[in-house]
Amino acid sequence: MRKHIIKTPIAILSLLCTQAAIANDQLTDNTPRLTALTHASLMLSPGEMIENATLLIENNKIKAIVKDNDIPNNAFVIDLTGHTIYPGFIDPFTDYAIEYEPVIEDKSGPVYEIKRIGGNASNGAIHSEKQWFNYVYPDKKQAKEWIDNGFTSVQSSYLDGIFRGQGVTLSLADKKANDVIYKATTSQFMAFNKGSSIQDYPQSLMGSMALIRQTFADANWYNANKGKASNSNNTVEFNIALERLNDLNKQNFIFDTKNLNNQLRAAKILNDHELNGSLLGNGREYARLSELKNYPFSLVLPLNYPAAPQIIDGDSEREVSLAALRHWERAPSNLSMVANADIPFALTQHGIDSDKFWPRLKLAIKRGLSEQAALAALTTEAAEISGIGNIAGKIKPGYMADLVVTNGNIFADGKIVSIWLQGEEQQLINRDRALLDNLYQLQIADLSLDLKINQTTPLSGTLSSGEQEITLANLNYQSGRLNFSADLSEAGFDGISRFTLWLDHQGVRGRMLDAHNQTLPFGGLKLANEVEDEQTQQPHSIDTLISQQTSPNVAYGLKAQPKLDKVHIKNATIWTSDKAGVLENSDLIIARGQIKEIGKNLRTPSGYSVIDATGKHLTAGIIDEHSHIALNGGTNEGTDAITSEVRIGDIINPDDIAIYRSLAGGVTTAQLLHGSANPIGGQAQVIQLKWGDNAEQMKFAGAPASIKFALGENVKQSNWGDDYNRRFPQSRIGVKSLFSEAFNEALAYRKAQEDYKKMRSSERRRTVAPQYNYRLEAIAEVLEQSRTIHIHSYVQSEILMFLRLAEAYNFKVGTFTHILEGYKVADEMAKHGAHASTFSDWWAYKFEVYDAIPQNTCLMQNNGVLTSINSDDYEMQRRLNQEAAKSMMYCGMSAVDAWNMITINPAIQLGIADKVGSLVEDKQADIVLWDSNPLSVYAKVESTWIDGRRYFDREQDKRAQASVAKERAALIQKVLLSDDEHKQGETPIDLMEPEWHCDTHYNAWQQTAKGAL
């Protein structure tokens, strides 16, 4: 039966609209458009130029390069004589044209979990599921910021979160989104800053790094196991964020970092996972080029030069660090230094006003950056990073007709005349009016006059001969024809003369109508611009740099790392921290980083330097069991009760001046501990205070793994405020319960791994594998006794609780740190085999330390507990010798036992006593030379060696003080005498981090408005 279709008015209207759209499509002119840009200089790629050639453009692509200017008959011809054509520039790091508004939930108090919507990640800082081409909406006004500088395409992403989603590379053409997208999915954008996420975790830099590490592991697990879900009892929940991170080693990542230390951290974490990517720079790359060069990553460099420091008087001067002065002077040289190091890089406008881009880039060229390297950074390198190296970045047949046309050398005096976007021209300067920028010499009869036109509104200009100058009137210009009038009476022509001139690239021809209406024809020549003359005669000058570059690049940094010493130290009082005790008038010889010989009246080997230490004392380097110096981004990840996945080793700050100051106090080794914000904190890191080395080089090779646990008030959030009353545990008995639960979960986690390994391979293929969990992995290592616990503790009840708990789970506690009531339970600790690291005389600063006594060290040690003194303080570390001496006063401890509390005892607690902590032959040469008894309050360190290298020397320090003062004075003068060009820049906001302590609460991602983490 035939169905009758009744068309409603809406349906009829819809049909008519559809048919009209089809009709319009059919009426569209699809005739190929062929454009010939003739007689131009073509910069095909960096370092490859051809002169007087024609570029053929068909529709939106480059069709051909014609070297003999043989132009097809049907081409539309544009004569570009005197012009240069470059490939369009590309910015690989932008947020252009992403129209997206995140949904921000209202927040009240801590947020431990977020809403799970549509298969999203469990952490609110992970947006790897986003593919930003879905949100592209071209914005003509916004695009102009790039187009005016010669950019024709950009890579773009919404810049929020840690995993930010896949970027998109698109043209800046004024077309709909469908027509401008060059590559829909490009790099995964990343950062450490969690951005707008309301979830508390992560609150620290090390927390962000741990989340990245876990997310990579989760992605690999998810994509390897999601297909097994229907064939086993286990299920794999759908997670689009993890699914989009499939095949990590085939993806590309672009990592946003705000400072040099974070840039290197990003490089390490990508490299550790064997990933491909690029790093957003910060302008300080020059300070650690050798480290950056060790990684296989390209850079995306902003031109964020710092403004000159404001120096008005002595007070303002003191607020300016030497590091800031150095950076102000050296920032414009950063690009040339990166290029000279052969590190590939692209340029971005990110972080600066667009009108600053070319002045900054030209200053970089003045400082030594080659034009070829600059062009590569704008074209070929940028194209590769943006994923469009096959269609953009070069002038090549088949590539997009994205071009920059200039009337001279863009890196010198040239100006951008027009931009071609997908074969369509946008003239920034009327090409015809570009002729007015030239200088001309007119020959009128016997009179030679120089013509100069200023493109003001309205036009203005002058005719001049020598020092005489005539102002022009009634100027009018159109299509190469210039009209004006001038009074040439002083030149011998009465009255007002009227001129008509025809300009072209070769010169000028014209006629003059004098006051008697007589016509006088004349000609003229194009002159080189004054700027061109200057640049032709003189190469770009490179500013002389007066600042020092050191490692780290701060005051008292080293120009070169200390060399291995071969030293014979004679006639010293040697504190061995070993069974030999204190040796009077003895010698010690070091070479190749080791202690070679100890004894009396030793013979000096050939080639060794000699130090006469008569009246002086020689000791092992001081070791601090509990320290928080040299960190970035927080010592606590306090957002969860268990954060065993975070690593202090991720956030070492080698620039911290506390390293140098502690060396001056004889400290050579320190354990950097997580804080005490949670019962199970993060993994610790033992470092050697190798001032000038990088973060990785400072790590003590071979030191056993350790972790920070904590008891007491801090972990149950006693003094955190009214908002912090929901996180478990909130009581001391809850702390014990949490430990038990964590241990049981770690045991189950390890058993699941072992059971899976025992399966046949065929069964494993069908079964969902246990998910790798960095948090549980660290706790499992504790139970297996491959990771030592250092546990923050105060009162006897909790100390006993944890001893019993450890024995119930069959592992040994390493060291109770703080332990101010340790004297009450010393017998139990000794029986268990636990160590103690305490303060000398800190007490009564909170309720749980009211029972602290200064005899604590003696009582524990006398009862068989190996005891050390620690700092837990930014400043105390450099006077640990005095802290150790207090036990001699308070409880009669011997000098040898007191000294052992800061040398061999902490070395044993850290598991490094086979290498350091005592002066014994064949041990590592970590030694300190003092001018008097090291337990005296008046004692000063003369020299400190680590691994046989002298990292501190008091005489060298005096010279360094004078050098720093001299350099500061010179740089301040340079600031005061510099011109406006060198003073301009963004005012840097230095990140002000606190001096870290156990209980420092610090939200790293709320500090970004104040600084640059």
XYZ file of C-alpha atoms in Angstrom, residues 129-760:
632
model
C 40.765 11.902 27.032
C 40.311 15.386 25.611
C 40.966 15.780 21.915
C 40.960 19.498 21.433
C 40.046 19.491 17.750
C 36.495 18.939 19.032
C 36.568 22.444 20.525
C 38.237 24.427 17.726
C 36.437 27.644 16.834
C 38.637 30.034 14.810
C 38.863 33.554 16.126
C 39.951 36.173 13.585
C 40.772 38.764 16.221
C 42.850 36.351 18.296
C 44.612 34.994 15.199
C 45.857 38.483 14.380
C 48.278 38.277 17.341
C 50.181 35.596 15.431
C 49.490 36.671 11.838
C 50.990 40.126 12.356
C 54.269 38.415 13.303
C 54.289 36.082 10.307
C 52.760 32.985 11.885
C 50.464 30.987 9.661
C 49.685 27.965 11.840
C 49.821 26.933 15.496
C 49.613 23.869 17.695
C 46.965 24.424 20.307
C 45.562 22.890 23.480
C 43.533 23.900 26.485
C 46.269 24.572 29.028
C 44.889 23.152 32.246
C 45.811 20.175 34.373
C 48.631 17.649 34.461
C 47.511 15.479 31.543
C 45.896 18.114 29.337
C 44.741 16.130 26.337
C 45.779 15.896 22.717
C 46.581 19.120 20.944
C 45.524 20.122 17.457
C 47.517 21.907 14.772
C 45.564 24.377 12.716
C 45.861 27.171 10.217
C 45.279 30.765 11.264
C 43.130 31.326 8.165
C 39.748 32.969 8.677
C 37.741 29.877 7.801
C 35.496 27.419 9.588
C 37.084 24.835 11.855
C 36.755 22.028 9.311
C 38.975 23.926 6.881
C 41.731 25.042 9.233
C 42.565 21.805 11.052
C 45.864 20.503 9.665
C 46.299 17.638 12.116
C 43.451 16.758 14.425
C 45.431 14.901 17.081
C 48.994 15.895 17.842
C 51.003 15.876 21.057
C 49.664 15.058 24.489
C 50.110 18.265 26.470
C 51.393 17.880 30.036
C 52.447 19.931 33.047
C 53.196 19.482 36.732
C 50.629 22.099 37.774
C 47.273 20.449 38.449
C 45.475 23.615 37.367
C 41.780 24.003 38.095
C 41.297 20.562 39.638
C 39.492 20.907 42.967
C 40.807 17.563 44.162
C 43.391 17.995 46.895
C 45.804 15.397 45.517
C 48.394 16.285 44.387
C 49.316 19.358 46.384
C 53.079 19.076 45.963
C 55.467 18.845 43.058
C 56.526 15.326 44.052
C 52.840 14.388 44.200
C 52.369 15.531 40.611
C 55.359 13.496 39.527
C 54.046 10.433 41.338
C 50.645 10.863 39.683
C 52.291 11.051 36.258
C 54.313 7.923 36.953
C 51.244 6.013 38.169
C 49.145 7.208 35.227
C 51.702 5.927 32.741
C 51.698 2.562 34.527
C 47.883 2.512 34.631
C 47.669 3.320 30.922
C 49.998 0.478 29.985
C 48.102 -1.940 32.230
C 44.673 -0.812 31.039
C 45.406 -1.065 27.349
C 47.104 -4.440 27.782
C 44.216 -5.900 29.796
C 40.978 -4.249 28.667
C 40.386 -6.985 26.100
C 40.574 -9.680 28.782
C 37.674 -8.389 30.831
C 35.048 -10.672 29.304
C 37.209 -13.793 29.669
C 37.995 -13.680 33.362
C 36.439 -13.110 36.726
C 38.062 -9.705 36.959
C 36.780 -6.712 35.063
C 38.567 -3.658 33.770
C 36.467 -0.562 34.207
C 36.103 1.624 31.146
C 38.451 4.597 31.379
C 38.670 6.834 28.319
C 41.516 8.872 29.858
C 43.696 5.761 30.019
C 42.498 4.507 26.651
C 43.718 7.693 24.972
C 47.176 7.006 26.419
C 47.482 3.788 24.456
C 50.847 3.032 22.825
C 52.698 5.617 24.882
C 55.966 5.123 23.023
C 54.229 5.966 19.738
C 52.750 9.193 21.041
C 54.414 12.559 21.411
C 54.316 14.676 24.558
C 54.857 18.391 25.009
C 55.614 19.309 28.606
C 54.897 22.740 30.061
C 57.495 23.700 32.672
C 58.020 27.047 34.341
C 61.599 26.792 35.579
C 64.850 25.061 34.812
C 64.729 22.454 37.579
C 61.239 21.400 36.515
C 62.294 21.315 32.883
C 64.982 18.789 33.781
C 62.526 16.836 35.930
C 60.125 16.633 33.010
C 62.951 15.468 30.758
C 63.893 12.745 33.216
C 60.394 11.405 33.707
C 59.755 11.268 29.948
C 63.142 9.697 29.356
C 62.663 7.125 32.122
C 59.519 5.972 30.318
C 61.248 6.075 26.910
C 58.742 8.576 25.546
C 59.059 11.103 22.728
C 58.469 14.758 23.280
C 59.384 18.396 23.596
C 59.853 20.646 26.608
C 58.483 24.145 26.956
C 61.426 26.292 27.976
C 61.835 29.058 30.505
C 64.682 31.206 29.165
C 67.312 29.862 31.570
C 68.431 26.877 29.527
C 71.916 28.393 29.159
C 72.611 27.567 32.807
C 72.394 23.763 32.390
C 72.901 23.068 28.696
C 75.014 19.972 29.230
C 72.197 18.335 31.202
C 69.543 19.236 28.650
C 71.729 17.948 25.851
C 71.831 14.515 27.507
C 68.109 14.122 26.842
C 66.637 13.411 23.376
C 64.045 16.181 23.537
C 63.591 19.321 21.509
C 62.703 22.594 23.203
C 59.987 25.170 22.646
C 61.500 28.444 23.787
C 59.662 31.618 24.741
C 61.291 35.038 24.507
C 60.446 35.938 28.073
C 63.322 38.261 28.858
C 63.208 39.690 32.377
C 62.798 43.388 32.907
C 65.794 45.160 34.372
C 65.727 45.015 38.187
C 64.449 48.177 39.820
C 67.492 49.646 41.535
C 66.814 53.016 43.073
C 68.766 53.040 46.307
C 70.684 50.753 48.628
C 67.525 49.167 50.022
C 66.170 48.193 46.612
C 69.600 46.925 45.586
C 69.728 44.511 48.493
C 66.441 42.978 47.354
C 67.985 41.949 44.033
C 69.875 38.667 44.004
C 73.014 38.088 41.990
C 71.155 35.296 40.163
C 68.507 37.810 39.058
C 71.142 40.245 37.803
C 72.891 37.496 35.884
C 69.688 36.324 34.287
C 68.715 39.846 33.209
C 72.019 40.175 31.385
C 72.157 36.679 29.870
C 68.530 35.965 28.928
C 68.821 37.447 25.393
C 71.818 35.162 24.782
C 69.856 32.040 25.687
C 68.791 31.182 22.134
C 72.283 31.438 20.705
C 73.692 29.289 23.484
C 71.029 26.634 22.961
C 71.717 26.690 19.210
C 75.468 26.417 19.773
C 74.821 23.370 21.967
C 73.066 21.724 18.990
C 69.809 21.276 20.888
C 66.881 21.499 18.450
C 64.340 24.166 19.365
C 61.311 26.049 18.136
C 60.022 29.454 19.180
C 56.734 30.434 20.747
C 54.937 33.656 21.601
C 53.655 31.994 24.776
C 54.082 34.149 27.862
C 54.785 37.488 26.164
C 52.808 40.204 24.397
C 52.871 39.530 20.672
C 54.293 42.968 19.837
C 57.425 42.069 21.823
C 58.213 38.985 19.731
C 60.268 40.475 16.893
C 62.197 43.039 18.977
C 63.155 40.202 21.359
C 64.133 37.848 18.523
C 66.244 40.538 16.854
C 67.995 41.155 20.171
C 68.752 37.416 20.339
C 70.263 37.648 16.845
C 72.304 40.620 17.967
C 73.552 38.387 20.798
C 74.794 35.741 18.396
C 71.824 33.636 17.234
C 72.272 32.884 13.545
C 69.488 33.834 11.161
C 69.455 30.279 9.855
C 68.869 28.874 13.351
C 66.166 31.478 13.985
C 64.376 30.557 10.760
C 64.590 26.837 11.544
C 63.057 27.527 14.957
C 60.147 29.276 13.254
C 59.646 26.775 10.436
C 61.161 23.295 10.126
C 61.706 22.591 13.828
C 58.337 24.068 14.748
C 56.638 22.011 12.037
C 58.130 18.770 13.368
C 57.054 19.524 16.939
C 53.570 20.439 15.700
C 53.269 17.231 13.701
C 52.985 18.888 10.266
C 56.510 18.579 8.927
C 55.068 16.886 5.823
C 52.928 19.864 4.776
C 54.432 23.001 6.332
C 57.681 24.633 7.352
C 59.224 24.706 3.852
C 58.524 26.175 0.438
C 58.081 22.939 -1.465
C 55.655 21.627 -4.094
C 52.715 19.931 -2.420
C 53.106 21.881 0.818
C 50.465 24.300 2.054
C 50.713 27.769 0.552
C 51.405 29.314 3.961
C 53.908 32.069 3.296
C 55.468 35.206 4.688
C 56.341 37.961 2.202
C 58.782 40.656 3.298
C 60.389 43.654 1.675
C 63.789 42.810 3.102
C 65.577 40.509 5.516
C 63.003 39.756 8.176
C 65.754 39.235 10.763
C 67.290 42.656 10.171
C 65.417 45.689 8.800
C 62.839 43.866 6.650
C 59.129 44.258 7.204
C 56.355 41.754 6.707
C 54.311 42.929 3.741
C 51.786 40.125 3.534
C 50.858 36.702 4.833
C 49.522 33.885 2.675
C 47.190 31.548 4.510
C 46.176 28.472 2.528
C 46.846 30.278 -0.731
C 44.971 33.456 0.199
C 46.822 36.689 0.807
C 46.409 39.054 3.734
C 48.315 42.262 3.090
C 49.681 43.710 6.309
C 51.295 46.580 4.408
C 49.859 47.633 1.073
C 52.397 46.166 -1.317
C 52.212 49.223 -3.531
C 52.877 51.547 -0.586
C 55.973 49.549 0.353
C 57.806 51.573 -2.303
C 57.431 54.597 -0.065
C 59.758 53.047 2.498
C 62.707 53.504 0.163
C 64.988 56.515 -0.070
C 65.356 58.105 -3.528
C 67.818 60.572 -5.022
C 66.211 62.910 -7.581
C 68.267 64.605 -10.285
C 66.399 67.794 -11.295
C 68.509 69.648 -13.839
C 71.799 70.216 -12.002
C 70.185 69.787 -8.594
C 70.476 66.551 -6.585
C 67.855 66.127 -3.881
C 67.158 63.222 -1.512
C 63.498 62.253 -1.206
C 62.213 60.665 1.996
C 58.564 59.786 2.604
C 57.150 59.032 6.039
C 54.100 56.765 6.023
C 52.232 58.779 8.591
C 48.563 59.688 8.382
C 48.451 61.850 6.366
C 51.690 61.233 4.451
C 54.636 63.526 5.109
C 58.076 63.861 3.612
C 61.128 65.941 2.842
C 63.547 66.864 0.055
C 67.039 67.467 1.324
C 70.501 68.423 0.149
C 73.244 68.306 2.729
C 71.898 69.928 5.888
C 69.163 71.858 4.068
C 65.724 70.282 4.186
C 62.434 71.219 2.503
C 59.126 69.972 3.864
C 56.659 68.591 1.322
C 52.981 69.496 1.165
C 49.804 68.061 -0.389
C 51.160 64.527 -0.577
C 49.044 61.938 -2.343
C 49.974 58.414 -3.365
C 48.170 55.735 -5.329
C 49.340 52.755 -7.401
C 52.961 53.840 -7.646
C 52.170 57.481 -8.404
C 53.219 60.134 -5.896
C 52.100 63.777 -6.012
C 53.295 66.578 -3.786
C 54.257 70.255 -3.829
C 57.306 72.004 -2.402
C 58.855 75.449 -2.154
C 62.237 75.210 -3.949
C 62.990 78.914 -3.873
C 66.237 78.386 -1.994
C 67.243 75.828 -4.636
C 66.738 78.310 -7.485
C 63.133 77.563 -8.481
C 60.789 80.418 -7.649
C 57.415 79.832 -6.022
C 55.729 76.529 -5.335
C 56.624 73.613 -7.609
C 54.336 70.651 -8.154
C 55.678 67.129 -8.606
C 54.388 63.898 -10.078
C 56.561 60.802 -9.589
C 56.236 57.174 -10.683
C 57.982 54.749 -8.315
C 59.112 51.206 -9.007
C 61.719 48.787 -7.628
C 64.441 50.195 -9.885
C 64.020 53.863 -9.100
C 61.840 56.844 -9.927
C 60.873 58.969 -12.916
C 58.819 62.105 -12.797
C 58.070 65.629 -13.857
C 58.061 68.955 -12.082
C 55.637 71.748 -12.884
C 57.267 75.022 -11.793
C 55.632 78.323 -10.796
C 55.458 79.294 -14.524
C 53.676 76.054 -15.491
C 56.785 74.842 -17.256
C 57.277 71.051 -17.163
C 60.673 69.701 -16.303
C 61.143 65.919 -16.522
C 63.649 64.219 -14.219
C 64.757 60.821 -12.999
C 66.022 59.307 -9.800
C 67.674 56.355 -8.182
C 66.692 54.165 -5.271
C 69.150 54.568 -2.395
C 70.048 52.025 0.249
C 68.297 52.767 3.539
C 70.461 54.196 6.275
C 69.781 51.143 8.408
C 70.730 48.873 5.509
C 73.997 50.798 5.009
C 74.918 50.395 8.637
C 74.143 46.672 8.663
C 75.949 46.104 5.374
C 79.089 47.750 6.641
C 79.094 46.244 10.126
C 78.161 42.781 11.338
C 75.790 42.503 14.270
C 77.634 43.354 17.451
C 77.410 40.951 20.367
C 76.999 42.592 23.746
C 79.901 41.902 26.044
C 78.722 39.794 28.967
C 80.253 40.707 32.285
C 78.392 38.244 34.485
C 79.883 34.932 35.519
C 78.177 31.664 34.662
C 78.537 29.120 37.419
C 76.975 25.886 38.563
C 74.594 26.478 40.153
C 74.167 29.877 38.518
C 73.815 31.725 41.833
C 76.194 33.459 44.207
C 79.049 31.171 45.282
C 78.371 28.748 42.458
C 81.391 27.046 40.921
C 82.918 27.823 37.529
C 84.128 24.234 37.343
C 83.634 21.172 39.467
C 86.447 20.514 41.972
C 89.023 18.017 40.816
C 89.978 14.861 42.641
C 92.540 15.876 45.245
C 95.753 14.017 45.973
C 96.488 15.365 49.433
C 98.726 14.502 52.364
C 97.325 16.099 55.551
C 100.026 16.081 58.233
C 100.163 16.414 62.022
C 96.413 16.614 62.611
C 94.290 15.395 65.481
C 92.251 12.743 63.650
C 88.800 11.794 64.917
C 88.375 8.409 63.264
C 84.798 7.676 64.482
C 86.068 4.114 64.588
C 87.590 1.772 67.162
C 90.910 3.628 66.857
C 89.307 6.647 68.507
C 91.139 9.987 68.324
C 94.706 9.969 66.953
C 97.049 12.768 67.943
C 99.642 14.231 65.556
C 98.743 11.863 62.758
C 98.651 11.955 58.985
C 96.024 11.056 56.414
C 96.495 10.629 52.678
C 93.683 10.722 50.115
C 93.711 9.991 46.375
C 91.209 8.922 43.712
C 88.358 9.714 46.070
C 89.478 7.354 48.827
C 91.355 7.407 52.100
C 94.610 5.678 51.192
C 96.573 5.696 54.430
C 96.359 6.842 58.055
C 99.332 6.900 60.427
C 102.153 8.936 61.893
C 104.946 10.554 59.905
C 103.770 9.177 56.582
C 105.874 9.741 53.489
C 104.356 12.169 50.973
C 103.900 10.381 47.636
C 105.148 12.119 44.523
C 102.711 14.602 43.038
C 100.661 15.079 46.216
C 99.954 18.442 47.812
C 100.672 18.809 51.520
C 98.569 20.492 54.196
C 100.249 21.089 57.530
C 97.418 20.573 60.021
C 99.407 21.149 63.186
C 96.956 22.257 65.880
C 94.006 21.390 63.648
C 91.469 18.581 63.727
C 90.423 16.197 60.968
C 87.088 14.364 61.042
C 84.763 12.371 58.884
C 82.076 14.431 57.192
C 78.992 15.109 59.288
C 75.891 13.099 58.341
C 72.346 14.343 59.000
C 69.774 11.559 59.357
C 66.792 13.914 59.093
C 66.884 16.955 56.801
C 64.590 18.967 54.529
C 67.036 21.219 52.687
C 67.478 21.381 48.898
C 63.859 20.664 47.942
C 61.334 22.242 45.568
C 57.576 22.160 45.698
C 56.843 20.936 49.203
C 58.209 18.479 51.744
C 54.742 17.048 52.443
C 52.154 15.451 50.196
C 49.618 15.709 52.974
C 46.460 15.200 50.953
C 46.151 11.496 51.742
C 46.881 9.376 54.777
C 49.195 7.201 52.667
C 51.459 8.718 49.998
C 54.243 6.152 49.824
C 54.360 6.602 46.048
C 55.884 10.085 46.202
C 59.655 10.454 46.048
C 61.783 13.119 47.650
C 64.426 12.164 45.089
C 62.205 13.701 42.395
C 62.418 17.208 43.823
C 66.042 17.810 44.786
C 66.986 21.449 44.294
C 70.723 21.660 43.523
C 70.573 25.483 43.572
C 69.744 25.739 47.281
C 72.327 27.907 49.049
C 71.748 25.772 52.166
C 73.945 23.127 50.497
C 76.902 25.498 50.441
C 76.241 26.751 53.964
C 76.048 23.205 55.318
C 79.354 22.368 53.639
C 80.775 25.318 55.556
C 79.538 23.558 58.695
C 81.225 20.282 57.812
C 78.137 18.411 56.579
C 78.760 16.075 53.655
C 75.725 13.767 53.631
C 72.044 14.166 54.468
C 68.901 12.136 54.269
C 66.107 14.261 52.813
C 62.871 13.107 54.370
C 59.212 13.585 53.540
C 57.363 15.548 56.204
C 55.047 14.226 58.894
C 51.634 15.126 57.474
C 50.493 11.515 57.137
C 51.126 8.144 58.792
C 52.838 6.742 55.701
C 54.647 9.484 53.853
C 56.963 9.496 50.877
C 60.197 7.797 49.931
C 63.363 9.426 51.289
C 66.570 10.297 49.471
C 70.143 10.277 50.774
C 72.260 12.943 49.100
C 75.831 14.133 49.223
C 76.203 17.885 49.352
C 78.091 18.143 46.069
C 77.645 21.848 45.471
C 77.593 22.561 41.755
C 76.577 19.055 40.705
C 73.112 18.371 39.341
C 70.283 16.718 41.214
C 71.045 13.228 39.955
C 74.747 13.504 40.727
C 73.957 14.507 44.314
C 72.126 11.253 45.039
C 74.202 8.871 47.149
C 74.828 5.905 44.887
C 74.083 2.612 46.594
C 72.281 4.057 49.621
C 69.523 1.639 50.698
C 65.935 2.641 49.982
C 64.057 4.262 52.855
C 60.699 5.824 53.611
C 59.175 8.236 56.106
C 56.443 7.041 58.482
C 54.983 9.244 61.193
C 53.087 9.070 64.487
C 51.599 11.708 66.726
C 49.651 14.914 66.375
C 50.600 15.850 62.828
C 49.324 12.704 61.109
C 45.867 12.922 62.637
C 45.598 16.574 61.614
C 45.236 17.791 65.199
C 46.169 21.386 64.466
C 45.155 21.730 60.830
C 41.912 23.639 61.379
C 38.198 22.860 61.369
C 38.095 21.770 57.720
C 40.392 18.823 58.357
C 38.179 16.521 60.363
C 37.143 13.919 57.780
C 40.309 12.173 56.707
C 41.023 8.901 58.465
C 42.745 8.600 60.903
C 41.667 11.255 63.378
C 42.963 9.454 66.468
C 46.044 7.573 67.631
C 44.234 4.244 67.630
C 43.140 5.050 64.089
C 46.793 5.427 63.107
C 47.494 1.841 64.185
C 44.447 0.621 62.299
C 45.584 2.401 59.143
C 49.047 0.820 59.348
C 47.524 -2.649 59.690
C 45.173 -2.082 56.793
C 48.008 -0.794 54.590
C 50.247 -3.760 55.453
C 47.463 -6.255 54.761
C 46.683 -4.615 51.428
C 50.366 -4.661 50.463
C 50.579 -8.374 51.311
C 47.527 -9.098 49.182
C 48.962 -6.976 46.366
C 52.243 -8.880 46.388
C 50.482 -12.253 46.566
C 48.364 -11.355 43.523
C 51.538 -10.521 41.598
C 53.183 -13.782 42.593
C 50.097 -15.837 41.772
C 49.903 -14.268 38.326
C 53.563 -15.050 37.658
C 52.927 -18.713 38.508
C 50.182 -19.023 35.867
C 50.796 -20.723 32.564
